[in-house]
Amino acid sequence: LRAELEGAGAEVVIAACDAADREALAGVLSGLPGGFVLSGVVHAAGVLDDGLLTSLTRDRVEPVLRAKVDAAWNLHELTAGMNLSALVFFSSAAGVLGNAGQSSYAAANGFLDALAAHRRARGLPAVSIAWGFWEERSELTKHLSADDLARAHAVPMPTSQALDLFDAALAADEAMVLAAPLDPRSWSDADNPPAVLRDLVRPRIRRAAEAADASGSASALEHRLAAVDRSEWDQVVRELVRNHIAAVLRHASAESVDTSRTFQEIGFDSLTAVELRNRISAATGVRLPATAVFDYPTPRALADHLLAEVRGKDIGAAAATPAGAALVADDPIVIVGMSCRYPGGITSPEALWDLVRSGGDAISALPTDRGWDLDGLYDPDPDRPGRSYARSGGFVYDAAEFDAAFFGISPREAAAMDPQQRLLLETSWEAFERAGIPATSVKGERIGVFTGVMHHDYLTRLTTTPDGVEGYLGTGAAAGVASGRVAYTFGLEGPAVTVDTACSSSLVALHLAIQALRLGECSLALAGGVTVMSTPTVFVEFSRQRGLASDGKCKAFAGAADGTGFAEGIGMLLVERLSDARRNGHPVLAVVRGS
């Protein structure tokens, strides 16, 4: 290479350096020959350590990230002020399209793509080229077989074409470009094509799902079994397993698959095992573990397990399930309305986003309007019984405020109602309002309500029943009534479910709402969670466990409107299938990809 460059008239200096070593790289950059000014940099390093995500360790991930992430960041900072005309990162299509077993490599290249965007946003030159597979092998690709390339849907790219794409990438006014030949026909047989390609190809699994939707919720296997005598089921299932094995191993025919040999003997590794599991699960509707080929080590054993799973079903009834109850897996779920109340005076999603974006602080002192003995509650000694060493947290200070008359509720019933139920009513109304759906127009509609409620302490301090509220306390304090009250108030006739899975309650509620929509159990769904602490008990309990931050600020955060880190709040989403949202003219605020 040196001779070729010098023959073209270039002066070449080769310096060995670990670009991830900041001091070593700084030495190279400062040691350029006199008279030369650095004007362009190409970062083309890469390290692989492929494996399933569950097998990766810190020692395996760090070298992969170091070559890409640390070196690129060093170049970004050390070239500041050098007036570069180009900084080119060699990224990979794995970060855009994904590639089985390359999670660490994909993450490292995703960083390069993001760094290029960051630089351009600051007015600095940068382009990240997400390369596909080069026909000319490198140290990273020399071991790949034809089957490996076919499994990764890689189309070899001649070096001359790659160099042309390199020039085109420099000329393009983009932070990141994908330089990879794509063959949509190879993806058409894939179980799960990359998200960016799903509108370009119609994979076989999607066609199968569409066929199942057209005739009911039964899987393709159940329909096939319903059409033959039970004495033929064994043959049908074994044929299905053999066909998928042949597809994964890229065999020309399923006839070459010996069902008596172990999966390991016929060429399966951990990656192809997961691919086979995904294919068969999608085709049969039977949920298989990632270890299926180890649990059932031969194709025959796996087929026997599948047959045992489906024998217990009423196949004829499954095949005749009405289409209205069919599982719709191909129609994304969208959020058409949002509402919330959070600490820090947050009363809208926009205000919440502004707080996050600005790095604001919503932690404040314990509330003074809940009858808590604040002076007697605090003690800095974490071992002091009945006391809390934290005296701040995230609170919805206006949780006690409620316009009972607006919802047709008497003052006595309102006083007996847990503030969490009151907030659910208010925010549910706002979710409809923000979606452009009059809350008074949904009566009688198949709309579900799925709420997560994890605190149940509103009435725990009562020793006697106050005058006038007897008869309201049972419904006012019952968490199970929370979703039902919303449904009753608005006249909603879909499922009404309250769940308590502790800090994951709101996420589980959203999961159940999405399931109900896809199963056709409701046309719209209100989903979310609420937390209001009526007593300081949780502070006392966690003080004994030393589970609190003394300043009330969590050092780790898992976001949900469910009391994570003792932060109160409520968040409600009005979710719908995308096709319905478009038909109804609802504004789509966000897409929820899965549950």
Coordinates of C-alpha atoms in Angstrom, one line a residue:
L1 CA 0.0 0.0 0.0
R2 CA 2.8 2.4 0.9
A3 CA 4.5 1.8 -2.5
E4 CA 1.3 2.3 -4.3
L5 CA 0.6 5.6 -2.6
E6 CA 4.2 6.8 -3.1
G7 CA 3.9 5.8 -6.7
A8 CA 0.9 8.1 -7.0
G9 CA 3.0 11.0 -5.6
A10 CA 2.0 10.9 -2.0
E11 CA 4.4 11.2 0.9
V12 CA 3.6 8.5 3.4
V13 CA 4.4 8.3 7.2
I14 CA 3.2 5.2 9.0
A15 CA 2.9 5.5 12.8
A16 CA 1.7 2.6 15.0
C17 CA -0.6 3.7 17.7
D18 CA -3.6 2.5 19.8
A19 CA -6.1 5.2 18.9
A20 CA -8.1 4.3 22.1
D21 CA -5.0 5.4 24.1
R22 CA -5.6 9.1 24.3
E23 CA -1.9 10.1 25.1
A24 CA -0.5 7.8 22.4
L25 CA -2.9 9.3 19.8
A26 CA -2.1 12.8 20.9
G27 CA 1.5 12.1 20.4
V28 CA 0.9 10.9 16.8
L29 CA -1.2 14.0 16.0
S30 CA 1.4 16.4 17.4
G31 CA 4.2 14.6 15.6
L32 CA 3.2 15.3 12.0
P33 CA 6.1 16.2 9.7
G34 CA 6.9 19.9 9.5
G35 CA 4.9 21.7 6.9
F36 CA 1.9 19.3 7.0
V37 CA -1.5 20.3 8.3
L38 CA -4.0 17.6 9.3
S39 CA -7.1 18.2 7.1
G40 CA -8.9 14.8 7.1
V41 CA -9.2 11.7 9.2
V42 CA -10.6 8.2 8.5
H43 CA -11.3 6.0 11.5
A44 CA -11.5 2.4 10.2
A45 CA -10.8 0.3 13.3
G46 CA -12.9 -2.6 14.4
V47 CA -12.9 -5.6 16.8
L48 CA -15.4 -8.5 16.9
D49 CA -16.4 -10.8 19.7
D50 CA -19.6 -12.4 18.5
G51 CA -22.0 -14.2 20.7
L52 CA -25.5 -14.3 22.1
L53 CA -26.4 -11.3 24.3
T54 CA -26.7 -13.5 27.4
S55 CA -23.2 -14.9 26.9
L56 CA -21.5 -11.5 26.8
T57 CA -19.4 -10.3 29.7
R58 CA -17.7 -7.0 30.5
D59 CA -14.4 -8.4 29.4
R60 CA -15.9 -9.4 26.1
V61 CA -17.7 -6.2 25.4
E62 CA -15.1 -3.7 26.4
P63 CA -12.5 -4.5 23.6
V64 CA -15.2 -4.2 21.0
L65 CA -16.3 -0.8 22.3
R66 CA -12.8 0.4 22.9
A67 CA -11.7 0.1 19.2
K68 CA -14.8 2.1 18.0
V69 CA -16.1 4.2 20.8
D70 CA -13.0 5.3 22.8
A71 CA -10.8 5.8 19.6
A72 CA -13.6 7.8 17.9
W73 CA -14.1 10.0 20.9
N74 CA -10.4 10.7 21.2
L75 CA -10.3 11.7 17.6
H76 CA -13.3 14.0 18.1
E77 CA -11.7 15.8 21.0
L78 CA -8.1 15.9 20.0
T79 CA -8.8 17.3 16.5
A80 CA -10.9 20.1 17.9
G81 CA -9.6 23.4 16.5
M82 CA -7.7 21.7 13.7
N83 CA -10.1 22.9 11.0
L84 CA -10.7 19.5 9.5
S85 CA -12.4 19.2 6.2
A86 CA -13.5 15.6 6.9
L87 CA -13.7 13.1 9.7
V88 CA -14.9 9.7 8.4
F89 CA -16.0 6.9 10.7
F90 CA -16.2 3.4 9.3
S91 CA -19.4 2.1 10.8
S92 CA -21.3 -1.1 10.0
A93 CA -24.7 -2.1 8.6
A94 CA -25.0 -4.2 11.7
G95 CA -25.8 -1.1 13.7
V96 CA -28.6 -0.2 11.2
L97 CA -30.0 -3.6 10.1
G98 CA -28.8 -5.7 13.0
N99 CA -27.0 -9.0 12.7
A100 CA -27.4 -12.1 14.8
G101 CA -24.8 -12.4 17.6
Q102 CA -23.3 -9.0 17.0
S103 CA -25.0 -6.9 19.7
S104 CA -21.8 -5.4 21.1
Y105 CA -20.5 -4.7 17.6
A106 CA -23.8 -3.1 16.6
A107 CA -23.8 -0.9 19.7
A108 CA -20.2 0.3 19.0
N109 CA -21.1 1.2 15.4
G110 CA -24.3 2.9 16.6
F111 CA -22.2 5.1 18.7
L112 CA -20.2 6.2 15.6
D113 CA -23.4 7.1 13.8
A114 CA -24.6 9.1 16.8
L115 CA -21.2 10.8 17.2
A116 CA -21.2 11.9 13.5
A117 CA -24.7 13.4 14.0
H118 CA -23.5 15.1 17.2
R119 CA -20.5 16.7 15.4
R120 CA -22.6 17.9 12.5
A121 CA -25.1 19.5 14.9
R122 CA -22.2 21.5 16.2
G123 CA -21.1 22.6 12.8
L124 CA -18.2 20.1 12.6
P125 CA -17.5 17.9 9.6
A126 CA -18.3 14.2 10.0
V127 CA -19.9 11.3 8.2
S128 CA -20.4 7.7 9.5
I129 CA -20.5 5.1 6.7
A130 CA -22.4 2.0 7.7
W131 CA -20.7 -0.5 5.5
G132 CA -22.1 -3.7 4.2
F133 CA -20.1 -6.8 3.3
W134 CA -17.0 -6.2 1.1
E135 CA -16.2 -8.9 -1.4
E136 CA -12.5 -8.5 -0.6
R137 CA -12.1 -10.3 2.8
S138 CA -10.6 -8.6 5.8
E139 CA -9.3 -10.0 9.1
L140 CA -12.9 -9.6 10.4
T141 CA -14.6 -11.4 7.6
K142 CA -12.1 -14.0 6.3
H143 CA -13.7 -16.8 8.4
L144 CA -17.2 -16.4 7.1
S145 CA -18.7 -19.1 4.9
A146 CA -21.3 -18.9 2.2
D147 CA -23.9 -20.1 4.6
D148 CA -22.9 -17.4 7.1
L149 CA -23.3 -14.7 4.4
A150 CA -26.7 -16.1 3.3
R151 CA -27.9 -16.1 6.9
A152 CA -26.9 -12.5 7.4
H153 CA -28.5 -11.6 4.0
A154 CA -25.1 -10.2 3.0
V155 CA -24.6 -9.2 -0.7
P156 CA -20.8 -9.1 -1.5
M157 CA -19.7 -5.7 -2.7
P158 CA -16.7 -5.3 -5.1
T159 CA -14.0 -3.0 -3.8
S160 CA -14.4 -0.7 -6.8
Q161 CA -18.1 -0.3 -5.9
A162 CA -17.2 0.3 -2.2
L163 CA -14.7 3.0 -3.2
D164 CA -17.3 4.7 -5.3
L165 CA -19.7 4.7 -2.4
F166 CA -17.0 6.1 -0.2
D167 CA -16.7 9.1 -2.6
A168 CA -20.5 9.4 -2.7
A169 CA -20.6 9.4 1.1
L170 CA -18.1 12.3 1.4
A171 CA -20.2 14.3 -1.2
A172 CA -23.5 13.6 0.6
D173 CA -24.7 16.2 3.1
E174 CA -25.6 13.5 5.6
A175 CA -24.2 12.5 9.0
M176 CA -24.7 8.8 8.3
V177 CA -25.1 6.8 5.1
L178 CA -25.7 3.1 4.6
A179 CA -23.3 1.7 2.0
A180 CA -24.6 -1.8 1.5
P181 CA -26.2 -3.6 -1.5
L182 CA -29.6 -5.0 -0.4
D183 CA -31.4 -7.9 -1.9
P184 CA -35.1 -7.6 -0.8
R185 CA -35.7 -11.2 -2.1
S186 CA -33.4 -12.6 0.5
W187 CA -35.3 -10.8 3.3
S188 CA -38.7 -12.0 2.0
D189 CA -38.0 -15.3 3.6
A190 CA -36.8 -13.8 6.9
D191 CA -38.7 -14.3 10.1
N192 CA -38.1 -10.7 11.3
P193 CA -36.6 -8.3 8.8
P194 CA -35.0 -5.1 10.1
A195 CA -37.4 -2.4 11.0
V196 CA -36.1 -0.1 8.3
L197 CA -36.9 -2.7 5.7
R198 CA -40.4 -3.8 6.9
D199 CA -42.2 -1.5 4.5
L200 CA -40.0 -2.7 1.5
V201 CA -40.4 -6.5 1.9
R202 CA -43.3 -8.8 2.7
P203 CA -41.7 -11.6 4.7
R204 CA -43.2 -15.1 4.7
I205 CA -44.1 -14.8 8.4
R206 CA -46.1 -11.7 7.7
R207 CA -48.0 -13.4 4.9
A208 CA -48.7 -16.4 7.2
A209 CA -49.9 -14.0 9.9
E210 CA -52.2 -12.2 7.4
A211 CA -53.6 -15.6 6.3
A212 CA -54.3 -16.5 9.9
D213 CA -56.0 -13.2 10.6
A214 CA -58.3 -13.7 7.6
S215 CA -59.7 -16.9 8.9
G216 CA -59.3 -16.5 12.7
S217 CA -56.8 -16.5 15.5
A218 CA -55.5 -20.1 15.0
S219 CA -51.9 -20.6 13.8
A220 CA -51.1 -21.8 10.4
L221 CA -50.2 -25.2 11.9
E222 CA -53.6 -25.5 13.6
H223 CA -55.4 -24.8 10.3
R224 CA -53.3 -27.4 8.6
L225 CA -53.9 -30.0 11.3
A226 CA -57.7 -29.2 11.2
A227 CA -57.7 -30.2 7.5
V228 CA -56.3 -33.7 8.1
D229 CA -57.0 -36.8 10.1
R230 CA -55.4 -37.0 13.6
S231 CA -53.5 -40.0 12.5
E232 CA -51.5 -37.7 10.1
W233 CA -50.6 -35.1 12.7
D234 CA -47.3 -36.6 13.6
Q235 CA -46.2 -36.5 9.9
V236 CA -47.4 -32.9 9.4
V237 CA -45.5 -31.6 12.5
R238 CA -42.3 -33.5 11.6
E239 CA -42.4 -32.1 8.1
L240 CA -42.8 -28.6 9.4
V241 CA -39.8 -29.0 11.7
R242 CA -37.7 -30.5 8.9
N243 CA -38.6 -27.6 6.5
H244 CA -37.6 -25.0 9.0
I245 CA -34.4 -26.8 9.8
A246 CA -33.5 -26.9 6.1
A247 CA -34.3 -23.2 5.8
V248 CA -32.1 -22.2 8.7
L249 CA -29.2 -24.4 7.5
R250 CA -29.7 -23.3 3.9
H251 CA -30.3 -26.8 2.6
A252 CA -31.7 -27.2 -0.8
S253 CA -34.3 -29.7 0.5
A254 CA -35.8 -30.9 3.7
E255 CA -35.1 -34.4 2.6
S256 CA -31.5 -34.0 3.7
V257 CA -32.5 -33.5 7.3
D258 CA -32.1 -36.7 9.4
T259 CA -34.6 -36.3 12.3
S260 CA -32.8 -38.9 14.4
R261 CA -29.5 -37.0 14.6
T262 CA -28.9 -34.3 17.2
F263 CA -29.1 -30.7 16.3
Q264 CA -25.4 -30.3 17.2
E265 CA -24.5 -33.1 14.8
I266 CA -26.4 -31.6 11.9
G267 CA -24.7 -28.2 12.3
F268 CA -26.6 -26.0 14.8
D269 CA -24.9 -23.5 17.0
S270 CA -26.3 -21.1 19.5
L271 CA -27.3 -18.5 16.9
T272 CA -29.0 -20.8 14.5
A273 CA -30.7 -22.5 17.4
V274 CA -32.4 -19.2 18.3
E275 CA -33.3 -18.6 14.6
L276 CA -35.0 -22.0 14.5
R277 CA -36.8 -21.3 17.7
N278 CA -38.1 -18.0 16.3
R279 CA -39.3 -19.6 13.1
I280 CA -41.1 -22.5 14.7
S281 CA -42.7 -20.4 17.4
A282 CA -44.0 -18.0 14.7
A283 CA -45.3 -20.9 12.6
T284 CA -47.0 -22.9 15.3
G285 CA -48.0 -20.4 18.0
V286 CA -46.2 -22.6 20.5
R287 CA -43.8 -20.5 22.7
L288 CA -40.4 -22.2 22.8
P289 CA -37.5 -21.3 25.0
A290 CA -34.2 -20.2 23.5
T291 CA -32.8 -23.5 24.7
A292 CA -35.3 -25.6 22.7
V293 CA -32.7 -27.5 20.6
F294 CA -30.9 -28.4 23.8
D295 CA -34.1 -29.4 25.7
Y296 CA -35.2 -31.4 22.8
P297 CA -31.9 -32.4 21.2
T298 CA -33.2 -34.1 18.0
P299 CA -35.7 -32.9 15.3
R300 CA -37.8 -35.8 16.2
A301 CA -37.9 -34.9 19.9
L302 CA -38.7 -31.3 19.1
A303 CA -41.5 -32.4 16.8
D304 CA -42.9 -34.7 19.5
H305 CA -42.9 -31.8 22.0
L306 CA -44.8 -29.6 19.5
L307 CA -47.3 -32.3 18.8
A308 CA -47.9 -32.8 22.5
E309 CA -48.5 -29.1 22.9
V310 CA -51.1 -28.9 20.1
R311 CA -52.9 -32.2 20.9
G312 CA -54.5 -30.6 23.9
K313 CA -56.2 -27.9 21.8
D314 CA -59.5 -28.1 20.1
I315 CA -58.0 -27.7 16.7
G316 CA -61.3 -27.5 14.8
A317 CA -62.6 -24.8 17.1
A318 CA -59.4 -22.9 16.9
A319 CA -59.5 -22.9 13.2
A320 CA -63.0 -21.5 13.3
T321 CA -62.4 -18.7 15.7
P322 CA -64.2 -15.5 14.5
A323 CA -61.9 -13.0 12.7
G324 CA -63.1 -10.3 15.1
A325 CA -61.1 -12.0 17.9
A326 CA -58.0 -12.7 15.8
L327 CA -54.6 -11.7 17.1
V328 CA -53.4 -8.7 15.1
A329 CA -49.6 -8.8 15.3
D330 CA -48.8 -6.7 12.3
D331 CA -50.8 -3.5 13.2
P332 CA -48.7 -1.2 15.4
I333 CA -50.2 0.2 18.5
V334 CA -50.2 4.0 18.7
I335 CA -50.7 6.6 21.5
V336 CA -53.4 9.0 20.5
G337 CA -53.7 10.9 23.7
M338 CA -51.6 11.5 26.8
S339 CA -52.1 13.1 30.2
C340 CA -50.2 13.2 33.5
R341 CA -49.5 14.7 36.9
Y342 CA -46.0 14.4 38.3
P343 CA -44.0 16.0 41.1
G344 CA -42.6 19.5 40.4
G345 CA -45.9 20.8 39.3
I346 CA -46.0 18.8 36.1
T347 CA -49.5 18.8 34.6
S348 CA -48.9 17.9 31.0
P349 CA -46.6 15.7 28.8
E350 CA -45.0 18.9 27.4
A351 CA -44.1 20.1 30.9
L352 CA -42.7 16.7 31.8
W353 CA -40.5 16.7 28.7
D354 CA -39.3 20.3 29.4
L355 CA -38.3 19.2 32.9
V356 CA -36.3 16.2 31.6
R357 CA -34.7 18.2 28.8
S358 CA -33.7 21.0 31.1
G359 CA -32.3 18.7 33.8
G360 CA -34.8 20.1 36.3
D361 CA -35.3 18.8 39.8
A362 CA -38.8 17.8 41.0
I363 CA -37.7 16.6 44.5
S364 CA -39.1 18.7 47.4
A365 CA -40.0 18.5 51.1
L366 CA -42.6 16.2 52.5
P367 CA -46.2 17.4 52.1
T368 CA -47.8 19.4 54.9
D369 CA -51.5 18.7 54.1
R370 CA -51.7 15.0 54.8
G371 CA -51.7 15.0 58.5
W372 CA -48.2 13.6 58.9
D373 CA -46.2 14.4 62.0
L374 CA -43.2 15.8 60.1
D375 CA -41.2 16.8 63.2
G376 CA -41.7 13.4 64.8
L377 CA -41.1 11.5 61.6
Y378 CA -37.6 12.6 60.9
D379 CA -34.5 11.3 62.5
P380 CA -31.0 11.1 60.9
D381 CA -30.4 7.7 62.6
P382 CA -31.4 5.0 60.1
D383 CA -32.0 2.6 63.0
R384 CA -34.5 4.7 64.9
P385 CA -37.8 2.8 64.9
G386 CA -40.8 4.6 63.5
R387 CA -38.7 7.3 61.9
S388 CA -37.4 8.2 58.5
Y389 CA -33.9 9.6 57.8
A390 CA -35.2 11.1 54.5
R391 CA -37.4 14.2 54.6
S392 CA -37.8 14.9 50.9
G393 CA -39.1 13.1 47.8
G394 CA -41.3 13.5 44.7
F395 CA -44.9 14.5 45.6
V396 CA -48.0 15.6 43.7
Y397 CA -48.8 18.5 46.1
D398 CA -52.3 19.1 44.6
A399 CA -53.4 15.4 44.9
A400 CA -56.1 16.5 47.4
E401 CA -57.7 18.9 44.9
F402 CA -60.7 17.5 43.0
D403 CA -63.7 18.9 41.3
A404 CA -66.2 16.4 42.5
A405 CA -69.2 18.1 41.1
F406 CA -67.7 18.0 37.6
F407 CA -67.9 14.2 37.7
G408 CA -71.3 14.1 39.5
I409 CA -69.8 12.9 42.7
S410 CA -71.1 14.1 46.1
P411 CA -68.6 15.8 48.6
R412 CA -69.0 12.9 51.1
E413 CA -68.3 10.2 48.5
A414 CA -65.3 12.3 47.2
A415 CA -63.9 12.4 50.7
A416 CA -64.1 8.7 51.0
M417 CA -62.4 8.2 47.6
D418 CA -58.7 7.4 47.5
P419 CA -56.9 10.4 45.8
Q420 CA -55.6 7.9 43.3
Q421 CA -59.1 7.3 42.0
R422 CA -59.7 11.0 41.7
L423 CA -56.6 11.5 39.7
L424 CA -57.5 8.7 37.4
L425 CA -60.8 10.4 36.6
E426 CA -59.2 13.7 35.9
T427 CA -56.3 12.4 33.8
S428 CA -58.6 10.0 31.9
W429 CA -60.8 13.0 30.9
E430 CA -57.7 14.9 29.8
A431 CA -56.4 11.9 27.8
F432 CA -59.6 11.9 25.7
E433 CA -59.5 15.7 25.4
R434 CA -55.9 15.8 24.2
A435 CA -56.8 13.1 21.6
G436 CA -59.5 15.2 20.2
I437 CA -62.2 12.8 21.4
P438 CA -65.0 14.4 23.5
A439 CA -65.2 12.4 26.7
T440 CA -69.0 12.7 26.6
S441 CA -69.1 10.9 23.2
V442 CA -67.5 7.5 24.3
K443 CA -70.4 6.1 26.3
G444 CA -71.3 2.6 25.2
E445 CA -68.0 2.2 23.2
R446 CA -65.8 -0.9 23.5
I447 CA -63.0 1.0 25.3
G448 CA -60.9 -0.7 27.9
V449 CA -59.3 0.7 31.1
F450 CA -56.1 -0.8 32.4
T451 CA -54.6 0.8 35.5
G452 CA -51.6 0.1 37.7
V453 CA -52.1 0.9 41.4
M454 CA -49.5 -0.1 44.0
H455 CA -50.4 2.0 47.1
H456 CA -53.5 1.1 49.2
D457 CA -53.0 3.2 52.3
Y458 CA -55.6 5.9 52.1
L459 CA -58.0 4.6 54.8
T460 CA -55.4 2.8 57.0
R461 CA -55.3 5.5 59.6
L462 CA -59.1 5.5 60.2
T463 CA -60.0 4.1 63.6
T464 CA -63.7 5.2 63.4
T465 CA -65.9 5.8 60.4
P466 CA -66.6 9.6 59.8
D467 CA -70.2 10.7 59.7
G468 CA -71.8 10.5 56.4
V469 CA -69.2 8.4 54.5
E470 CA -70.4 4.9 55.5
G471 CA -71.2 3.0 52.4
Y472 CA -68.6 4.8 50.3
L473 CA -65.4 3.6 52.0
G474 CA -65.5 0.1 50.4
T475 CA -65.5 1.4 46.9
G476 CA -63.4 4.4 47.7
A477 CA -60.5 2.4 49.0
A478 CA -60.6 -0.7 46.8
A479 CA -57.9 -0.7 44.2
G480 CA -59.9 -3.1 42.1
V481 CA -62.6 -0.4 41.8
A482 CA -60.2 2.2 40.4
S483 CA -60.4 1.0 36.8
G484 CA -64.1 0.2 37.1
R485 CA -64.9 3.7 38.4
V486 CA -63.3 5.2 35.3
A487 CA -65.2 2.8 33.0
Y488 CA -68.5 3.5 34.9
T489 CA -68.1 7.3 34.9
F490 CA -67.5 7.5 31.1
G491 CA -69.7 4.6 30.2
L492 CA -66.9 2.5 28.7
E493 CA -67.9 -1.1 27.9
G494 CA -64.5 -2.7 27.3
P495 CA -62.4 -4.6 29.9
A496 CA -61.7 -2.9 33.1
V497 CA -58.6 -4.2 34.9
T498 CA -56.5 -3.0 37.9
V499 CA -53.1 -4.6 38.4
D500 CA -50.6 -4.4 41.2
T501 CA -47.1 -5.7 40.3
A502 CA -45.3 -3.1 42.5
C503 CA -43.1 -0.7 40.5
S504 CA -43.9 -2.3 37.2
S505 CA -47.7 -1.8 37.6
S506 CA -48.1 0.8 34.9
L507 CA -46.0 -1.1 32.4
V508 CA -48.0 -4.2 33.0
A509 CA -51.2 -2.3 32.5
L510 CA -49.9 -1.0 29.2
H511 CA -48.9 -4.5 28.2
L512 CA -52.4 -5.8 29.0
A513 CA -54.0 -2.9 27.0
I514 CA -51.9 -3.7 24.0
Q515 CA -52.8 -7.4 24.2
A516 CA -56.5 -6.5 24.5
L517 CA -56.3 -4.3 21.4
R518 CA -54.5 -6.9 19.3
L519 CA -57.0 -9.6 20.4
G520 CA -59.9 -7.4 19.4
E521 CA -61.3 -7.2 23.0
C522 CA -61.6 -3.4 22.7
S523 CA -61.3 -0.6 20.1
L524 CA -59.4 1.9 22.3
A525 CA -57.7 1.5 25.7
L526 CA -56.9 3.8 28.5
A527 CA -53.7 2.6 30.1
G528 CA -51.4 3.9 32.8
G529 CA -50.7 3.9 36.5
V530 CA -51.1 6.1 39.6
T531 CA -49.3 6.5 42.9
V532 CA -50.2 8.8 45.8
M533 CA -48.8 8.1 49.3
S534 CA -51.4 8.9 51.9
T535 CA -49.2 7.8 54.8
P536 CA -45.4 8.0 55.4
T537 CA -45.2 4.2 56.1
V538 CA -43.1 3.4 53.1
F539 CA -40.5 6.0 54.2
V540 CA -40.3 4.3 57.6
E541 CA -40.1 0.8 56.2
F542 CA -37.3 1.7 53.7
S543 CA -35.4 3.6 56.3
R544 CA -35.0 0.4 58.3
Q545 CA -33.8 -1.2 55.1
R546 CA -31.5 1.7 54.3
G547 CA -33.2 1.8 50.9
L548 CA -33.6 5.6 50.7
A549 CA -31.4 8.4 49.5
S550 CA -31.1 10.9 52.4
D551 CA -31.6 13.8 49.9
G552 CA -34.6 12.1 48.3
K553 CA -32.9 11.8 44.9
C554 CA -32.7 8.3 43.4
K555 CA -29.2 7.4 42.1
A556 CA -30.9 4.9 39.7
F557 CA -34.1 5.4 37.8
A558 CA -36.6 3.2 36.0
G559 CA -39.2 5.5 34.6
A560 CA -42.9 4.7 35.1
A561 CA -45.8 6.5 36.8
D562 CA -45.9 3.9 39.5
G563 CA -43.9 5.2 42.4
T564 CA -40.4 4.2 41.4
G565 CA -38.0 5.8 43.9
F566 CA -41.0 7.0 46.0
A567 CA -42.1 9.5 43.4
E568 CA -45.8 10.1 43.1
G569 CA -47.6 10.6 39.9
I570 CA -50.0 9.4 37.3
G571 CA -49.7 8.9 33.6
M572 CA -52.5 7.9 31.3
L573 CA -52.2 6.9 27.6
L574 CA -55.1 6.5 25.2
V575 CA -53.9 3.7 22.9
E576 CA -55.3 2.3 19.7
R577 CA -54.4 0.2 16.7
L578 CA -52.7 2.3 14.0
S579 CA -55.2 1.4 11.3
D580 CA -58.1 2.4 13.6
A581 CA -56.4 5.7 14.6
R582 CA -56.0 6.6 10.9
R583 CA -59.5 5.8 10.1
N584 CA -60.8 7.8 13.1
G585 CA -58.6 10.7 12.3
H586 CA -56.8 10.7 15.7
P587 CA -53.5 12.4 15.9
V588 CA -50.7 9.9 16.5
L589 CA -48.3 11.1 19.2
A590 CA -46.0 8.1 19.4
V591 CA -45.7 4.5 18.4
V592 CA -45.4 1.7 21.0
R593 CA -43.4 -1.1 19.4
G594 CA -44.4 -4.1 21.5
S595 CA -45.3 -4.3 25.1

